Coordinates of C-alpha atoms and ligand atoms in Angstrom, one line a residue:
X1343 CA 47.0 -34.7 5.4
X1344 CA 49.9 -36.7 3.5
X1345 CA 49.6 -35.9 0.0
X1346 CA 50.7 -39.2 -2.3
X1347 CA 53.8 -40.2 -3.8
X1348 CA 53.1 -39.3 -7.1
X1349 CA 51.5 -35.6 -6.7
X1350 CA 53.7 -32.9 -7.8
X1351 CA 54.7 -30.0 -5.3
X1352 CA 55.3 -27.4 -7.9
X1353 CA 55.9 -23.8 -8.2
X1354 CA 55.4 -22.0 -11.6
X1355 CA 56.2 -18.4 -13.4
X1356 CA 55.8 -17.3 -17.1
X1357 CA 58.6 -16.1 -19.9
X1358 CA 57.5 -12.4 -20.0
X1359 CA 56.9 -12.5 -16.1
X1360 CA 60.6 -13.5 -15.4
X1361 CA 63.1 -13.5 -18.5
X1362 CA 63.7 -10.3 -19.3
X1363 CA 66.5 -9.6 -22.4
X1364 CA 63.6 -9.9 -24.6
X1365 CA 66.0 -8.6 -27.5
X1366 CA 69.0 -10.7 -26.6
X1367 CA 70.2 -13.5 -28.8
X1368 CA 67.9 -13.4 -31.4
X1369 CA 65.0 -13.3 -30.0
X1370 CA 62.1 -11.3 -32.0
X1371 CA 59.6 -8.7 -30.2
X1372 CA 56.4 -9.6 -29.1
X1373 CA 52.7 -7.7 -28.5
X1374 CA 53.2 -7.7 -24.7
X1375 CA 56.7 -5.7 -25.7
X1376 CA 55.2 -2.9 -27.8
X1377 CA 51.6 -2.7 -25.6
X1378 CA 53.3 -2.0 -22.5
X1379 CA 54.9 0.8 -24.0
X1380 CA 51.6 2.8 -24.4
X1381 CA 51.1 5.2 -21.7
X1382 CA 49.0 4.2 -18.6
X1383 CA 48.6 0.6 -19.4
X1384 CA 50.7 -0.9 -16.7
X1385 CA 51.4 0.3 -13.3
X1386 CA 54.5 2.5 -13.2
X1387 CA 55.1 1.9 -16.9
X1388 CA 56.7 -1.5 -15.9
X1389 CA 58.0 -3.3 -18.9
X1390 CA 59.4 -6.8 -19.3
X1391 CA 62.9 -5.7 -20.8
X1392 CA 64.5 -6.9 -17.7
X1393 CA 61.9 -8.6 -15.7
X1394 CA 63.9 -10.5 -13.1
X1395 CA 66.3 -11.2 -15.4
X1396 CA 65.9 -15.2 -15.5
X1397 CA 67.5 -15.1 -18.3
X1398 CA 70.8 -15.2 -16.9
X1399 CA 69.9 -15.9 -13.6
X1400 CA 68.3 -19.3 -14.4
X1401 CA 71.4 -21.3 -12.9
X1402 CA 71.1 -19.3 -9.6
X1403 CA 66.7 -19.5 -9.7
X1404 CA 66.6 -23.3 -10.2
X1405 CA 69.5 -23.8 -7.7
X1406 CA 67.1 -21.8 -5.1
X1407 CA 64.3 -24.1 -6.3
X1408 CA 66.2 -26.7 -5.9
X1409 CA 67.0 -26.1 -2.8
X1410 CA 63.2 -25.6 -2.0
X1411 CA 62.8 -29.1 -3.0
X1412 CA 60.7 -28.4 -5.5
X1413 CA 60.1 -31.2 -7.6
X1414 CA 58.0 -29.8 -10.5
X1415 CA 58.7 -26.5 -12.5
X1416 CA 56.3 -24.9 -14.6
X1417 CA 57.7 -22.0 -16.7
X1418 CA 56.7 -21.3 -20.4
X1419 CA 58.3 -20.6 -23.6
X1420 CA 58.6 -17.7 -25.6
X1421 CA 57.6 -18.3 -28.4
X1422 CA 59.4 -15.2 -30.2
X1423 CA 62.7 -17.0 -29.2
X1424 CA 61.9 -19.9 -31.3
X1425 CA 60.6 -18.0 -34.4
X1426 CA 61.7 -14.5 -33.6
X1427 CA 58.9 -13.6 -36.2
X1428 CA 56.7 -16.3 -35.5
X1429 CA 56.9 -18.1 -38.5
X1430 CA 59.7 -18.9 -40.4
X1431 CA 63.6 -19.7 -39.9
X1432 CA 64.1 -21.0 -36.2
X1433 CA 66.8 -19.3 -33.8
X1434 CA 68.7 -22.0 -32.8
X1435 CA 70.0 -19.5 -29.4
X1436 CA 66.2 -19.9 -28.3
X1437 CA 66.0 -23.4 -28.8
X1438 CA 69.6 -23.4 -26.6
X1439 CA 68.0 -21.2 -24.2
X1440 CA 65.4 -23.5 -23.2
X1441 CA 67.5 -26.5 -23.8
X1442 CA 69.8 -25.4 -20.6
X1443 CA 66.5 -24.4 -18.7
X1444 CA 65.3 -27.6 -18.8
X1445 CA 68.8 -29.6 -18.3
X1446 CA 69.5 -27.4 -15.1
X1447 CA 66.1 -29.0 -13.9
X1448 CA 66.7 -32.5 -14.6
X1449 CA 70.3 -32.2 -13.3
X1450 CA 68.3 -31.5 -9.6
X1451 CA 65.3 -34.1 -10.6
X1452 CA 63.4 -31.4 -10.8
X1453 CA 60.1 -32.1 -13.3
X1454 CA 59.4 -29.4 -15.9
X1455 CA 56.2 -28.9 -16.9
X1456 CA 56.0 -26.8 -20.1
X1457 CA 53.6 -24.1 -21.1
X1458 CA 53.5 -22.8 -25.1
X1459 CA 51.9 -19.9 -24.7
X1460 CA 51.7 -17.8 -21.9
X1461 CA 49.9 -14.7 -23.6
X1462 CA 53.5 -13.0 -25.3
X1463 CA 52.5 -13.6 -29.1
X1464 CA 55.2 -12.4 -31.9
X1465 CA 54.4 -9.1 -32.9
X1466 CA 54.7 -9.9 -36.6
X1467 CA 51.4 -12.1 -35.9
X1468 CA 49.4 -9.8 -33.7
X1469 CA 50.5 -7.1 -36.2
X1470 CA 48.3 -9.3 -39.0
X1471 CA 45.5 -9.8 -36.6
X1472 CA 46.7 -12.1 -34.3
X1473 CA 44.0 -14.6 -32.7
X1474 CA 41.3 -13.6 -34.9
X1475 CA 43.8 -14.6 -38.0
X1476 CA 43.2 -18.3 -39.1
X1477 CA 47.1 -18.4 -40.0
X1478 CA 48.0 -18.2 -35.7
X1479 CA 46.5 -21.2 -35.8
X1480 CA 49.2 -22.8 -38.0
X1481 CA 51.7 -20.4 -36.8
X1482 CA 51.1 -21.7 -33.6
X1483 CA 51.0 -25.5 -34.5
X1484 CA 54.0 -25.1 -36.2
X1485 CA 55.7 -23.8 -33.2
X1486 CA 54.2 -26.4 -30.9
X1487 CA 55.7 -29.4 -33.4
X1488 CA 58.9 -27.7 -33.0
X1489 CA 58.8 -27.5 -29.4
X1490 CA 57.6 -31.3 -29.2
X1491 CA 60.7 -32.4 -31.5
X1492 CA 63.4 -30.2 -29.6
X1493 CA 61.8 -30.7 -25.9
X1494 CA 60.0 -33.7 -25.9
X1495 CA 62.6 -36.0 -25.1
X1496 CA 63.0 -34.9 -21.7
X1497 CA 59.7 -32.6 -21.4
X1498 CA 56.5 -34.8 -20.7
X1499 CA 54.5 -32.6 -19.6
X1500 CA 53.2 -29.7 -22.0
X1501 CA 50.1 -27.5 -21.2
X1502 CA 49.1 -25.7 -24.7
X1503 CA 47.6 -22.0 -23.6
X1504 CA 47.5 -20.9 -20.0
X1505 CA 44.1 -19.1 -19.6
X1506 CA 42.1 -18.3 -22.7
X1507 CA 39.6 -16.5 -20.8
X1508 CA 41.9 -14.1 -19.6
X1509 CA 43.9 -12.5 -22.7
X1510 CA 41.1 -13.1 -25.3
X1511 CA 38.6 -11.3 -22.5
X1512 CA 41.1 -8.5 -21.6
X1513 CA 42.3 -8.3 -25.1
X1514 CA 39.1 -7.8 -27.2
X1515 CA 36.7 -7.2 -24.1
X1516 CA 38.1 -5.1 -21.4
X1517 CA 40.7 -3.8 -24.1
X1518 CA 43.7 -3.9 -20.9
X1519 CA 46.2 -6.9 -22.5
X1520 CA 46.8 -6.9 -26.3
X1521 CA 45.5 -6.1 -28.7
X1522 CA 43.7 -3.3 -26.3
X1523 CA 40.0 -3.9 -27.9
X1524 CA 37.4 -2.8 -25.9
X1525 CA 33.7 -4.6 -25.8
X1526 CA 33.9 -6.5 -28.7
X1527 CA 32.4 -9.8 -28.5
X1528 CA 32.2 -11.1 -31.7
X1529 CA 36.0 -10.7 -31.9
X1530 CA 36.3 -12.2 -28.5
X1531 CA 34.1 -15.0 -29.1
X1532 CA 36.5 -15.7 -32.9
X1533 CA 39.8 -15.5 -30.6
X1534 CA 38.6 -18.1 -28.3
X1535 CA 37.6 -20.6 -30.8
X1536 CA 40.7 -20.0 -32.9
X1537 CA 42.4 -20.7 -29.3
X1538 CA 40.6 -23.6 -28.9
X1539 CA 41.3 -24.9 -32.7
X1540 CA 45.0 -24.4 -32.4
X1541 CA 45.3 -26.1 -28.9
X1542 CA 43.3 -29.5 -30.6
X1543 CA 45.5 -29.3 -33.9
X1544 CA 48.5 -29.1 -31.3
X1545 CA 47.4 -31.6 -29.7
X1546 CA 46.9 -34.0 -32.7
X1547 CA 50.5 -33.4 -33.6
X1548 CA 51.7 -33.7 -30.4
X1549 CA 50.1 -37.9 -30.0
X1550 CA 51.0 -38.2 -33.4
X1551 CA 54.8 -37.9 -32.6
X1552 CA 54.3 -40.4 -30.1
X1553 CA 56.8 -39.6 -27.2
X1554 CA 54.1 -40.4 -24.3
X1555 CA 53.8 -38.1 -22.4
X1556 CA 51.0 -35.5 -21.8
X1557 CA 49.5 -32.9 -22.7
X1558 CA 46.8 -30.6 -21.6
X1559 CA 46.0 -26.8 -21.2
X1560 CA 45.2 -24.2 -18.3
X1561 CA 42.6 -22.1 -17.7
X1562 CA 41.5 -19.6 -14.9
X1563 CA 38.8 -21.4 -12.8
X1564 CA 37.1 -19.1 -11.2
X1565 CA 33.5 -20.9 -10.2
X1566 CA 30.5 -19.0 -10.3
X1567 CA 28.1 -18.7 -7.1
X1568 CA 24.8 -16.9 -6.5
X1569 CA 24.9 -14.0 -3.8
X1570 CA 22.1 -16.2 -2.6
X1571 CA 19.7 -18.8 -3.7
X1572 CA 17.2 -17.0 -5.1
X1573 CA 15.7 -17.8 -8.5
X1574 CA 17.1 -15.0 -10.3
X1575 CA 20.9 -14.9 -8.4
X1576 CA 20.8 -18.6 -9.6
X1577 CA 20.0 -18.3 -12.9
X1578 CA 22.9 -16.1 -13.1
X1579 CA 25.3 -18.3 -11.6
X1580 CA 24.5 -20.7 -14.0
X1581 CA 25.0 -18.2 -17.1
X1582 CA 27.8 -17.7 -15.5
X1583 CA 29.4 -20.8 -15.4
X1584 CA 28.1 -21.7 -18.8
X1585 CA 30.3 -18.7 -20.2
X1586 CA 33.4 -18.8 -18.0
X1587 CA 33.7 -23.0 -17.3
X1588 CA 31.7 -24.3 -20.1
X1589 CA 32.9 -22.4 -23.3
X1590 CA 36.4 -22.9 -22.0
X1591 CA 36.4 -27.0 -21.1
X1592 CA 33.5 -28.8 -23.2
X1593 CA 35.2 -28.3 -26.5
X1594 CA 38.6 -29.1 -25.1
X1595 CA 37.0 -32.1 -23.2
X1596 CA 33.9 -33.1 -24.7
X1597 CA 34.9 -32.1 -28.3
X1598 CA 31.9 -29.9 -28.5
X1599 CA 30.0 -26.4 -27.7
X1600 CA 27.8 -26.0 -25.1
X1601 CA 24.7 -25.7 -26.5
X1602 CA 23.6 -23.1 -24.1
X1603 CA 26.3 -20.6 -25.0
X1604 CA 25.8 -21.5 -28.9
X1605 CA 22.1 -20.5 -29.1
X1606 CA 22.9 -17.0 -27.6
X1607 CA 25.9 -16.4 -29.9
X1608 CA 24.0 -17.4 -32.8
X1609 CA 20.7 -15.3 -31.5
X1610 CA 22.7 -12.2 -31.3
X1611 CA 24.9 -12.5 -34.0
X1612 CA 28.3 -13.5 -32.4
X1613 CA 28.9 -16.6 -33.3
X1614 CA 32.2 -17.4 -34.5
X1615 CA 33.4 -18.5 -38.0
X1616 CA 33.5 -22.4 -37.0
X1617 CA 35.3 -24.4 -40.3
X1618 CA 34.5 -28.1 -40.8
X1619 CA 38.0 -29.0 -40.3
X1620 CA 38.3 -27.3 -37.3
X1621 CA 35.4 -28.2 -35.2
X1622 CA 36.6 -32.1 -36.7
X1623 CA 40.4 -30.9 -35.2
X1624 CA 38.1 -30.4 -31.8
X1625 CA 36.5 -33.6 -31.8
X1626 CA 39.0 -35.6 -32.5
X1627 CA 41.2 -34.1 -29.9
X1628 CA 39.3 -33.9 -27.0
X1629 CA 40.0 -37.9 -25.9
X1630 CA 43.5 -37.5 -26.5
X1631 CA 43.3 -34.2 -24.4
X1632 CA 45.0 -35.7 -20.8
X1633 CA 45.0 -33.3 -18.5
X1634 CA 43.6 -29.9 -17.3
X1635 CA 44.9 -27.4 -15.7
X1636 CA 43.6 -25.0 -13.2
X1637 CA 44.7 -21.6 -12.1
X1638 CA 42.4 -20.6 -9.6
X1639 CA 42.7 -17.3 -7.3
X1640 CA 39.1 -16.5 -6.1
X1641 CA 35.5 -17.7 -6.8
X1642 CA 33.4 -15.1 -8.2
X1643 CA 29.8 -14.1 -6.4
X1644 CA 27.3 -13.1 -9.0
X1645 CA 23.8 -11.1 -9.0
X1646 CA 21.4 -10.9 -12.5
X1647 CA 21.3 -7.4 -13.0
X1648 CA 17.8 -6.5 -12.7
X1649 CA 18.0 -2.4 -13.2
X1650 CA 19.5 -0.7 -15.3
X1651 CA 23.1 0.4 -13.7
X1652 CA 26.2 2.5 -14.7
X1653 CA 29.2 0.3 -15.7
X1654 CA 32.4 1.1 -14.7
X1655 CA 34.4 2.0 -17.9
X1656 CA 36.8 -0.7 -18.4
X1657 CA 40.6 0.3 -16.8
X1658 CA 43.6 -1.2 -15.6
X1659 CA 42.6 -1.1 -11.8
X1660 CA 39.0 -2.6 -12.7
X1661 CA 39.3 -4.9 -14.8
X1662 CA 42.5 -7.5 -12.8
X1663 CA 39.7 -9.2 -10.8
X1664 CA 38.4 -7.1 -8.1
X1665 CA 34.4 -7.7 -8.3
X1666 CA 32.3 -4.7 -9.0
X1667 CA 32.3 -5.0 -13.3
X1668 CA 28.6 -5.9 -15.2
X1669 CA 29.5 -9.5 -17.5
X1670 CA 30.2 -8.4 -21.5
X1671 CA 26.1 -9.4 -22.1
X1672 CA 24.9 -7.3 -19.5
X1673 CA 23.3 -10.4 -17.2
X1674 CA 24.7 -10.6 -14.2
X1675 CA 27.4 -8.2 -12.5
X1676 CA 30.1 -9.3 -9.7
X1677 CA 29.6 -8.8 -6.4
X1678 CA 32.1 -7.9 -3.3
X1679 CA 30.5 -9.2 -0.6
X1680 CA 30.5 -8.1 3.5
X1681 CA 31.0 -11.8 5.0
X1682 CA 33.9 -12.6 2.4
X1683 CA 37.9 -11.6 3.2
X1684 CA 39.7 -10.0 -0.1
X1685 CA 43.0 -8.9 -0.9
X1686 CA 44.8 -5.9 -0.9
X1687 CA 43.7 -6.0 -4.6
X1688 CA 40.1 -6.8 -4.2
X1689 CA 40.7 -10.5 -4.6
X1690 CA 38.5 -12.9 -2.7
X1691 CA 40.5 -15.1 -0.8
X1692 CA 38.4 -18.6 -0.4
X1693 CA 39.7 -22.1 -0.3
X1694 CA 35.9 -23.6 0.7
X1695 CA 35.0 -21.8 -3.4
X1696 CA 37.9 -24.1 -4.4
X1697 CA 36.4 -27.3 -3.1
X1698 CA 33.0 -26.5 -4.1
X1699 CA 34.8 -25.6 -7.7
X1700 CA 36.4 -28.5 -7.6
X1701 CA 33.4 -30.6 -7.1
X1702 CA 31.4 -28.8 -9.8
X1703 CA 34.1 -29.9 -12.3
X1704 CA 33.8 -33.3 -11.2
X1705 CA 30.3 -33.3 -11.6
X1706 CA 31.0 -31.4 -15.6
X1707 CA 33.7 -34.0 -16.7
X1708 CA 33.9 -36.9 -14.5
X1709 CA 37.4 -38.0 -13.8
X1710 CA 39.7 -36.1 -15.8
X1711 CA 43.0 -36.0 -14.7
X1712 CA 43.4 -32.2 -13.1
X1713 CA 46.8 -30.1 -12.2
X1714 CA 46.3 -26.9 -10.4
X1715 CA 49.0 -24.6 -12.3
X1716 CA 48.1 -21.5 -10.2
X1717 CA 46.9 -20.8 -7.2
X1718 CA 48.7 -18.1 -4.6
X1719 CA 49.1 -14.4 -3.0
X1720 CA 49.6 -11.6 -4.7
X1721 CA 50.4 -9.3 -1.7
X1722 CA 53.1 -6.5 -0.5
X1723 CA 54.9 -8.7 1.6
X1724 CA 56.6 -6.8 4.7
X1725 CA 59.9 -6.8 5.7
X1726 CA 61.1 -7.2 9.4
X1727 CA 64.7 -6.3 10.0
X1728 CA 65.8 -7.3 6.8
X1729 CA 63.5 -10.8 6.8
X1730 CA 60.9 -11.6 4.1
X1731 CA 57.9 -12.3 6.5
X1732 CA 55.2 -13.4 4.2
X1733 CA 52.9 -14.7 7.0
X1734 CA 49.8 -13.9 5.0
X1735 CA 51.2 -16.3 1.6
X1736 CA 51.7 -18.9 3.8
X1737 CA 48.6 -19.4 5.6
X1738 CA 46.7 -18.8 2.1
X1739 CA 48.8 -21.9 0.4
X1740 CA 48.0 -23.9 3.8
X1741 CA 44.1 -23.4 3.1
X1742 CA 44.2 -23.7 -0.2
X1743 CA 46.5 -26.9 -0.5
X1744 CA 44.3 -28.3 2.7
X1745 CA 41.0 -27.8 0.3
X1746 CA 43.2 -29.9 -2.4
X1747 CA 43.1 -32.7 0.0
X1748 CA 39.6 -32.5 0.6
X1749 CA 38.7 -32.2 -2.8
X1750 CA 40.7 -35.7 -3.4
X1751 CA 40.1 -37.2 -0.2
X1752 CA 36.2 -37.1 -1.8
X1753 CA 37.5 -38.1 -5.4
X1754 CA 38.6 -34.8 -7.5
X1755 CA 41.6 -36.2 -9.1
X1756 CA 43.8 -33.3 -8.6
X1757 CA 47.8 -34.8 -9.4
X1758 CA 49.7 -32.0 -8.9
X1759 CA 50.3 -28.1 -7.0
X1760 CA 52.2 -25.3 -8.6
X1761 CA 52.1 -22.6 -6.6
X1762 CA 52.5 -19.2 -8.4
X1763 CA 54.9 -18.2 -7.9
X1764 CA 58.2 -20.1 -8.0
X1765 CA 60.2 -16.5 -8.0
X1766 CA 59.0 -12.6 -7.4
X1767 CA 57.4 -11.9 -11.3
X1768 CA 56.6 -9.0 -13.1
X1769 CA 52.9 -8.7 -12.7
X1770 CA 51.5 -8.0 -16.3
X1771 CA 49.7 -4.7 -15.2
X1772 CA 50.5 -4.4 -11.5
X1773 CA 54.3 -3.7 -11.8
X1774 CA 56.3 -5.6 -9.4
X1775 CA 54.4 -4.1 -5.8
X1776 CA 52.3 -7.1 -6.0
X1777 CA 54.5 -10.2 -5.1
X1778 CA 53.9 -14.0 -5.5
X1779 CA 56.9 -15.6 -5.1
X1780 CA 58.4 -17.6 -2.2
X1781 CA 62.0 -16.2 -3.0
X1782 CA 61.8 -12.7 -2.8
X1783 CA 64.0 -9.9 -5.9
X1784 CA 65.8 -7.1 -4.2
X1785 CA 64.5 -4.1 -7.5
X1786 CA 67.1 -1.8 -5.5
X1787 CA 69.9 -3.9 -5.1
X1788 CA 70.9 -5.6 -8.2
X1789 CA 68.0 -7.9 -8.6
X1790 CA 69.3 -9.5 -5.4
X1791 CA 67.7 -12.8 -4.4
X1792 CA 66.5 -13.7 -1.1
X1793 CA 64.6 -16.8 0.4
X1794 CA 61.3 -15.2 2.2
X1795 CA 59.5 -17.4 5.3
X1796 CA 57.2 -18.9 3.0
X1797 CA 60.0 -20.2 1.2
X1798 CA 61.2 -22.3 4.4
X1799 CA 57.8 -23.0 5.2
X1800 CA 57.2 -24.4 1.3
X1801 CA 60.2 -26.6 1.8
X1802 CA 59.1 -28.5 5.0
X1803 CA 55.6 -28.3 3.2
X1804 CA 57.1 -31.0 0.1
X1805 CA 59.5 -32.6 2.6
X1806 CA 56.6 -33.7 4.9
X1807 CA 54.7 -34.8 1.7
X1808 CA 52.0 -31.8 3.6
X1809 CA 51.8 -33.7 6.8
X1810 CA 51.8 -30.9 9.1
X1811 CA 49.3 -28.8 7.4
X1812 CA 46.4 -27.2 9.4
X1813 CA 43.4 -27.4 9.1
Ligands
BG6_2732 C1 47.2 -15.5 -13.8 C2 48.3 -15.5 -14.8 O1 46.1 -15.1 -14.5 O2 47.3 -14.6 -12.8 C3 49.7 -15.0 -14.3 O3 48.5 -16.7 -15.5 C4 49.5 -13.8 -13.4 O4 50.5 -14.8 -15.4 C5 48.6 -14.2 -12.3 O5 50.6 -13.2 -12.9 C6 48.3 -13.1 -11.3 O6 47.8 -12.0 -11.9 P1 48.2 -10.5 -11.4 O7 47.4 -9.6 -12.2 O8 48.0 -10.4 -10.0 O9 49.7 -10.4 -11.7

């Protein structure tokens, strides 16, 4: 079961998720900090003013990491530190911020592995339309070349967006991240490909500058599969995939469209505005791209909708994951099946979906170099006479990291793990009763940190390079 020399046993978190002070030296508001202060769109009203205060806690987190042996950290930028307004005059405290985040890692050899944007956009920029404003795009490049230059000495490993799929859906589909649209998929459709333009122009400038390293960008994998093998269950699958896999790798691999997806956008009239130079920033890009990387949590089991049916009106509860929602085009719905295990959150817990996923990809894009930069719990974790016993989190990253092997013991070349996540996070609508992290945050004592089981187990995990994982 030994994992390689050279395959990263990670953890990762995300600025908003962990920071906090998100009006502290400079640093300019951003749509996540004005959304989440509309009623009923996160649990609790949970906001990320403090978070768990990473901020100035980063010393003490990276020590525990450390300590962990963790050898790779992915975390992610806020943006809004570096151009408090998105644009403009940089903030040089932001740019200090991260410069310490980064030096605290080398100083324990830990690898950081950056992400740009991690869905908290400056509000001056969603404010003029955000993602479906061409001038994001060179907002966002802008920021990117600035990162590059400030970073790049010591950071060699960027990932552009983390999960397209996810706030361009919720944000202009299922209307629960910002800008709260609801069932609009023109708008969605725009968004992506605006995503997708700025991640190749980012890219460009980022080989351009030379400093070799690499660079790549995360999505959400989660693999379509039929409820069974019928005709019609099958067909959806594969309408699935095409929408949630295909739109979101062949331009950022192939340089391209599927040409599935295109013929419906175009037959119903939501094709995006596509300009020359961008779609030429898209080819040009996509051999330079080096990397993907993968967050997966659960598969998703899929039926074509044959009747007519009620959907469920989009909601914070419905629309984080848990199978039961129709797709935006009315083809196939998600299913919760009887012979599957979920979560306490409706999440399908399946590491045999992750090798098959894992396979399909190959079988998309040949060898592409992949990371998975998510993949973990969300649980409430009991506590035993004081202890942390996260039993369940362990045994998931166990199956999950032992279908990693499998999937490169038959030729997926997966380099690296981060499990998410590093820390106990902020959950963007779940409030902080839904835990990820192998060091646990005492919310009624001071933000208190404490190492949970998994943590220990996580340690002997990188130690033993995954020997004495079970099959
Ligand atoms: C991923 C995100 O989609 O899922 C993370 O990149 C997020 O930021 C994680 O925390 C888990 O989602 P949730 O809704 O359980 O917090």
């Amino acid at each position: 079961m030994k994992f390689s020399n050279d395959f990263f046993f990670g953890a990762a978190t995300a600025a908003y998720q962990v920071e906090g002070a998100i009006q502290e030296d400079g640093k300019g508001l951003t749509n996540w900090d004005e959304f989440v202060t509309i009623p009923g769109k996160t649990f609790e009203g949970t906001t990320g003013e403090i978070a768990v205060d990473h901020y100035h806690r980063y010393k003490e987190d990276i020590k525990l990491m450390a300590e962990m042996g963790l050898e790779s950290y992915r975390f992610s930028i806020s943006w809004a530190r570096i151009f408090p307004e998105g644009t403009g005059d940089i903030n040089p405290k932001g740019i200090e911020f991260y410069n310490n985040v980064i030096d605290e890692c080398l100083k324990y050899g830990i690898v950081p592995f950056v992400t740009l944007y991690h869905w908290d956009l400056p509000l001056p920029l969603e404010k003029e339309g955000g993602w479906l404003n061409k001038n994001t795009i060179d907002a966002f490049v802008s920021y990117a070349k600035v990162c590059f230059e400030h970073f790049g000495d010591r950071v060699k490993h960027f990932i552009t967006f983390n999960e397209t799929v996810i706030f361009c859906g919720h944000g202009y589909l299922a209307g629960a991240h910002p800008p709260g649209i609801k069932n609009d998929p023109a708008k969605y459709f725009q968004a992506t490909h605006n995503v997708f333009t700025a991640h190749a122009k980012a890219v460009l400038a980022y080989k351009a500058l030379k400093q070799y390293g690499e660079i790549g960008l995360s999505h959400v994998f989660s693999p379509a599969f039929a409820v069974d093998d019928s005709k019609e269950h099958t067909f959806a699958a594969m309408h699935a995939n095409q929408f949630g896999i295909n739109w979101y790798y062949d331009p950022v691999l192939k340089g391209e469209y599927p040409e599935y997806v295109m013929g419906l956008l175009l037959k119903n009239g939501t094709c995006p505005v596509m300009l020359d130079d961008e779609l030429a920033s898209i080819k040009q890009a996509a051999p330079l791209n080096d990397f993907i990387g993968l967050n997966y949590y659960q598969p998703i089991r899929v039926e074509k909708i044959t009747e007519p049916f009620e959907a469920l009106e989009p909601t914070r509860e419905n629309s984080t994951g848990a199978p039961g929602n129709p797709s935006f085009d009315g083809v196939y719905r998600t299913v919760k099946m009887n012979d599957k295990r979920y979560t306490k959150w409706g999440w399908e817990i399946s590491p045999e979906g992750f090798v098959d996923g894992l396979q399909l990809l190959k079988d998309y894009y040949g060898d592409i170099r992949m990371y998975i930069t998510e993949n973990g719990l969300g649980d409430e974790d009991p506590i035993i006479e004081g202890e942390v016993c996260d039993i369940p989190r362990i045994n998931f990253i166990n199956d999950h990291l032992v279908a990693v092997k499998k999937a490169i013991d038959a030729g997926v070349n997966v380099k690296g793990y981060y499990a998410w996540s590093a820390i106990d996070l902020l959950s963007w609508l779940n409030g902080y009763k839904k835990q990820y992290g192998f060091i646990y945050v005492d919310h009624n004592n001071d933000l208190v940190r404490k190492k949970k089981a998994s943590f220990h187990w996580y340690q002997e995990v990188i130690n033993t390079r995954g020997e004495n994982l079970h099959n």
